[in-house]
Short mmCIF file of C-alpha atoms in Angstrom, two decimals:
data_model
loop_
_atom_site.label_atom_id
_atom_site.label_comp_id
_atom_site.label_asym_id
_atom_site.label_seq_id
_atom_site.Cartn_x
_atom_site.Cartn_y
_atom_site.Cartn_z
CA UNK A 1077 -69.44 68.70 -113.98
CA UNK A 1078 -71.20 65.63 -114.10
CA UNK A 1079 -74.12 67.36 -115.83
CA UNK A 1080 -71.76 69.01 -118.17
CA UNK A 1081 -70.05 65.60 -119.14
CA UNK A 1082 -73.21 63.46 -119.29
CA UNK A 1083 -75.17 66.13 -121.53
CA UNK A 1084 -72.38 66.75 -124.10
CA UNK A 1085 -71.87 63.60 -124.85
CA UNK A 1086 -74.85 62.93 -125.61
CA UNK A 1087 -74.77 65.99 -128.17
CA UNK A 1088 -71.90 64.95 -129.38
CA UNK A 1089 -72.95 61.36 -130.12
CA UNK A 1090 -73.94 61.71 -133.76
CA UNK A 1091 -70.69 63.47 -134.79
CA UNK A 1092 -67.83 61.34 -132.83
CA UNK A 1093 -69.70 57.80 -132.15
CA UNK A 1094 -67.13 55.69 -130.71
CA UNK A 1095 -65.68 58.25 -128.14
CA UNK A 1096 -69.17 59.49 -126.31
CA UNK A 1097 -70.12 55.58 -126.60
CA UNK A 1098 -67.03 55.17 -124.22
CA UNK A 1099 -67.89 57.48 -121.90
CA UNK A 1100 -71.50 56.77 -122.31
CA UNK A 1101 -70.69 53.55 -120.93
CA UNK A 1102 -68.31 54.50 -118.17
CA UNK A 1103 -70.56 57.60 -117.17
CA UNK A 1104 -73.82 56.50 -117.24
CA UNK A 1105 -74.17 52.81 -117.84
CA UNK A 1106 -71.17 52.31 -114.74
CA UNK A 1107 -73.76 54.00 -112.17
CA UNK A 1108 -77.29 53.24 -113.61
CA UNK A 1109 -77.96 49.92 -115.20
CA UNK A 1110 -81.13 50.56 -116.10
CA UNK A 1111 -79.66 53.93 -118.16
CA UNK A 1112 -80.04 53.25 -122.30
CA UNK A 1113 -77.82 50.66 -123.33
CA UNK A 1114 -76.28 52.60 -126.00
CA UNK A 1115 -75.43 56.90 -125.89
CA UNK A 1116 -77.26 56.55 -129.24
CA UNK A 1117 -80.63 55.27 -127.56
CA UNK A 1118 -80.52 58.04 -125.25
CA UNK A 1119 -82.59 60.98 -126.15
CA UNK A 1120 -81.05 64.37 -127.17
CA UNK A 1121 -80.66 67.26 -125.17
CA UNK A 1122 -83.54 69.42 -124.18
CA UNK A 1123 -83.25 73.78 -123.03
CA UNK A 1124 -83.22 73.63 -119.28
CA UNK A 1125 -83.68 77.89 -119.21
CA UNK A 1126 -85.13 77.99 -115.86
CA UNK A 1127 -81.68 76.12 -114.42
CA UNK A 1128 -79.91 79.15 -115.57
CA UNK A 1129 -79.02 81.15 -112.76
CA UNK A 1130 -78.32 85.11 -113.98
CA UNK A 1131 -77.17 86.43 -110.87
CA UNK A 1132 -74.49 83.88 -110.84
CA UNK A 1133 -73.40 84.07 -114.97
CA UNK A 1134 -74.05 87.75 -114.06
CA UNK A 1135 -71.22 87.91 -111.14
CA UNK A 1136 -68.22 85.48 -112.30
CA UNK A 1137 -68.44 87.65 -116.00
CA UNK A 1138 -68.18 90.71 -113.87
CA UNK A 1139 -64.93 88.61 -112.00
CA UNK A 1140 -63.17 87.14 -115.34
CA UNK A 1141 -63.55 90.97 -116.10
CA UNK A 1142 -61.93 92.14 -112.89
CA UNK A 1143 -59.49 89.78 -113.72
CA UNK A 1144 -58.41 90.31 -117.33
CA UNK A 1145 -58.13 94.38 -116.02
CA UNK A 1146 -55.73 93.40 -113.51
CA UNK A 1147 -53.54 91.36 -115.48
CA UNK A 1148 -53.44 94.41 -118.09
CA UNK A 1149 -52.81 96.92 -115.35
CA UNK A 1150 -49.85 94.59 -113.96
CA UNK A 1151 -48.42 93.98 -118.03
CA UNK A 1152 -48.84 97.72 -118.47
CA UNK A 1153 -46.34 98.50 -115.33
CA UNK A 1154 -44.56 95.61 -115.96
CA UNK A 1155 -45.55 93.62 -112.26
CA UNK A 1156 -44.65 89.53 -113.05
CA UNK A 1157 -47.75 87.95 -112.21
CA UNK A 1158 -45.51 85.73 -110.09
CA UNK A 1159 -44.81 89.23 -107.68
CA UNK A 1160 -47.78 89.08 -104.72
CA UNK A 1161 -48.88 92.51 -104.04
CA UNK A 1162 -51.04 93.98 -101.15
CA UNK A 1163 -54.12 95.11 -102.76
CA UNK A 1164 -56.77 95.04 -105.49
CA UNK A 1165 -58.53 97.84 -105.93
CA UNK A 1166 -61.86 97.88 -107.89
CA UNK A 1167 -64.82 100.54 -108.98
CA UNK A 1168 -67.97 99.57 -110.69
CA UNK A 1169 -69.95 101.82 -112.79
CA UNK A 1170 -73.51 100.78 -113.23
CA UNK A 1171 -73.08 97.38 -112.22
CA UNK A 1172 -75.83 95.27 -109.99
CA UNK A 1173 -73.79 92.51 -108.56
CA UNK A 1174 -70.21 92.46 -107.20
CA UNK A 1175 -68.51 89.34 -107.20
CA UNK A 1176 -69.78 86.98 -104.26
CA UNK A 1177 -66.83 85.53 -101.78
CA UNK A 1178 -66.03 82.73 -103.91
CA UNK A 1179 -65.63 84.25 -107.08
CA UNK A 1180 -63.67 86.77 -105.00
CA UNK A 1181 -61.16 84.57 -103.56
CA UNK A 1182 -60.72 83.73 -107.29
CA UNK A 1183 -59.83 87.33 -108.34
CA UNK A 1184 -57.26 86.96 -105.62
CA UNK A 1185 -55.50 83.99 -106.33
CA UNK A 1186 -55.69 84.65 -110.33
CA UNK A 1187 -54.51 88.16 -109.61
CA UNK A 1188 -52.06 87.12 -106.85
CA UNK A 1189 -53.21 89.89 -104.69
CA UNK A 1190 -53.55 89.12 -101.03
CA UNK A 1191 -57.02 91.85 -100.87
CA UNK A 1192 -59.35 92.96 -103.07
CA UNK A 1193 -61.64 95.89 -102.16
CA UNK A 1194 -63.72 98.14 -103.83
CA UNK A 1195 -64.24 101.88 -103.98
CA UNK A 1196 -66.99 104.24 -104.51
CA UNK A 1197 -65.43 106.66 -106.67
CA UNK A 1198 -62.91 106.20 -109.39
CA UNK A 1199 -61.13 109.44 -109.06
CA UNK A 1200 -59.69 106.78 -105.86
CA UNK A 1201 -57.71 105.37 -108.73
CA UNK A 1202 -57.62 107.73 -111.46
CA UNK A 1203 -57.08 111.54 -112.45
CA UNK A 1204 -59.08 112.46 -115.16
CA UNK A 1205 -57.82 114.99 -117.69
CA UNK A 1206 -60.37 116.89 -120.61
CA UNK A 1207 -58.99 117.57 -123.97
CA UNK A 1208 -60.30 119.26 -126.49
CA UNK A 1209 -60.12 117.17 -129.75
CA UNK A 1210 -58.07 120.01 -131.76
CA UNK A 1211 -58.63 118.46 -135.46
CA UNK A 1212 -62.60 118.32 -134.86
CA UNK A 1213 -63.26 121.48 -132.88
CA UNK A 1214 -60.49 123.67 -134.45
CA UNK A 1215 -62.67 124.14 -137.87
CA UNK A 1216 -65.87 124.55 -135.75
CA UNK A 1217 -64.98 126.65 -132.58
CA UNK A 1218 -61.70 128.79 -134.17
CA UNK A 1219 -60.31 131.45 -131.61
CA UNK A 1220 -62.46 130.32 -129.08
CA UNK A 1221 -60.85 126.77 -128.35
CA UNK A 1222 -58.27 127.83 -125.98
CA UNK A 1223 -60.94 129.25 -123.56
CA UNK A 1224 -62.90 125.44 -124.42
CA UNK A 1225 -59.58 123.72 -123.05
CA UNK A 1226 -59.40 126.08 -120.11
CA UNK A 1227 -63.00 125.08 -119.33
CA UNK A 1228 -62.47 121.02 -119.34
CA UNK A 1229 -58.87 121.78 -117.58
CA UNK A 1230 -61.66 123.40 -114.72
CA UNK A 1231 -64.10 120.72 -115.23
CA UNK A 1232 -61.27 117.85 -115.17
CA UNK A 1233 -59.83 119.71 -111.73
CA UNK A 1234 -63.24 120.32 -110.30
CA UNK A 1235 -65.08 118.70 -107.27
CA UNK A 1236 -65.05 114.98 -106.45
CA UNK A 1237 -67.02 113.37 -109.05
CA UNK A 1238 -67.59 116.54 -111.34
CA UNK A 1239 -64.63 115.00 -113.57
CA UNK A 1240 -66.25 111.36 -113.07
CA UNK A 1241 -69.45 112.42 -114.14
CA UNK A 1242 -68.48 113.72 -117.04
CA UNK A 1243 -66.49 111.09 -118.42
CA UNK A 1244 -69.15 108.44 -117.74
CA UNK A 1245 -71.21 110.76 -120.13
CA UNK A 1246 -69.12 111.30 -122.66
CA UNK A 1247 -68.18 107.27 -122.38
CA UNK A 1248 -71.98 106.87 -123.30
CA UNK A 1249 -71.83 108.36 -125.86
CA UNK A 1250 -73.51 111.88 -124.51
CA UNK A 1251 -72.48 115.23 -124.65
CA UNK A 1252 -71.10 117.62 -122.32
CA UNK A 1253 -72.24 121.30 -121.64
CA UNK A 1254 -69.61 124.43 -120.96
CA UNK A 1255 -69.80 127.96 -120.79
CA UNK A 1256 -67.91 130.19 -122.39
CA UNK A 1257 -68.45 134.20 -121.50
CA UNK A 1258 -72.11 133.35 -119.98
CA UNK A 1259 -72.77 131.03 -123.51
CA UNK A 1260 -72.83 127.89 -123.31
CA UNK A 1261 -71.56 125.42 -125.61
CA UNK A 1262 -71.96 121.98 -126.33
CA UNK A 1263 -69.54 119.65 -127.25
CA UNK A 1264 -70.45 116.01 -128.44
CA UNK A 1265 -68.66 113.17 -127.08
CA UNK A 1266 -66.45 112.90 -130.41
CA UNK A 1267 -65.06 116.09 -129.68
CA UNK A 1268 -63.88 115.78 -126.55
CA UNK A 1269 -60.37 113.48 -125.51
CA UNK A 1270 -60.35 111.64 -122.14
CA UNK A 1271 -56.67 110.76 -120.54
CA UNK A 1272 -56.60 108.69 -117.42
CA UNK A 1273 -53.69 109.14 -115.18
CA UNK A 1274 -53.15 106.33 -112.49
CA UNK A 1275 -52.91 107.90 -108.69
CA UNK A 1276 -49.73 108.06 -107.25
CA UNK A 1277 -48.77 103.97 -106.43
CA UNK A 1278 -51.05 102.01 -108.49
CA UNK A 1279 -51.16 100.76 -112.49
CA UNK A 1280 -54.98 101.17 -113.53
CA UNK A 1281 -56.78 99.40 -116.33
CA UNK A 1282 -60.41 99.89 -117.06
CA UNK A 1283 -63.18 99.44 -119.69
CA UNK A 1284 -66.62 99.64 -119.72
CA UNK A 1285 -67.41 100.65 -116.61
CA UNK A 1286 -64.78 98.97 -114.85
CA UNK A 1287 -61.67 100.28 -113.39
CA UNK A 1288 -59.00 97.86 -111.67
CA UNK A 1289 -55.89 99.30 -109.68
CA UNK A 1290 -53.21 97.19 -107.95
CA UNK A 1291 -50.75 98.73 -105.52
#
């Protein structure tokens, strides 16, 4: 903090004088006397990029996003933040760093949750259902459509992670294969209409790669 403080005012200096003089004064003259006498004899700023730790920026974005999913999936259910509840419940997609202990205990006291844990699979939190975007594939695949929705119906009921899988594809912007009488077809990720249905007991919010659940 002191860092912080000390460095912006120094920044600031040339666009609010008297204030950063102030603190100048209280900051850095009121510890070191032999500090420049005035904020504006102190030299500006200067990049520090090897003080920036990634990991760290890296774990409390991935928190403030665990966080801003939980407060939607509480709004969306309508759970007053003031209401503790049992349990956070959190998957990661892709992600190399979970939140560390401390950033954790923040999730839990912003979230008001007295546990957060996290799950391998998302289908934990979520039911998947495949659509068939009707006004795109109607013109293209005619008749045959109703046997395409029967096919992601399959693929959205299939094994544990089948449905998973292909969402995360179709969320990056891929395609997904079917096949119809021993054909197959593909269908491009504009074309196809992804529901998510919370599990029986939570409110689920996700985004990129992130799903949240509270009990």
């Amino acid at each position: 903090l002191y860092a912080v403080l000390t460095t912006l005012c120094r920044m600031l200096a040339p666009f609010v004088p008297f204030v950063t003089e102030v603190m100048h004064q209280n900051l850095v003259r009121g510890i070191d006397p032999f500090a420049p006498a005035s904020v504006h004899h102190a030299g500006w700023p200067q990049a520090e990029p090897a003080a920036g730790d990634e990991a760290l920026l890296e774990r409390m974005s991935l928190a403030r996003e665990v966080v801003t999913l939980g407060h939607s999936a509480r709004a969306g259910s309508g759970i007053i933040l003031r209401q503790p509840l049992a349990k956070a419940l959190v998957h990661l997609a892709g992600r190399p760093h979970q939140p560390d202990d401390e950033a954790l205990a923040l999730v839990r006291e912003e979230l008001n949750v007295k546990e957060v844990a996290f799950v391998s699979q998302p289908e934990e939190l979520v039911q998947y259902h495949l659509l068939p975007d009707n006004k795109v594939l109607g013109p293209r695949l005619g008749e045959r459509l109703g046997a395409i929705r029967s096919a992601l119906a399959s693929l959205s009921e299939g094994t544990a992670g089948q449905a998973a899988a292909a969402v995360e594809k179709l969320r990056a912007g891929l395609g997904l294969s079917v096949e119809l009488d021993g054909e197959k077809v593909e269908l491009a990720a504009n074309e196809v209409i992804v529901r998510e249905e919370p599990r029986e007991g939570l409110a689920v919010a996700s985004e990129r790669g992130v799903t949240v659940a509270v009990e």
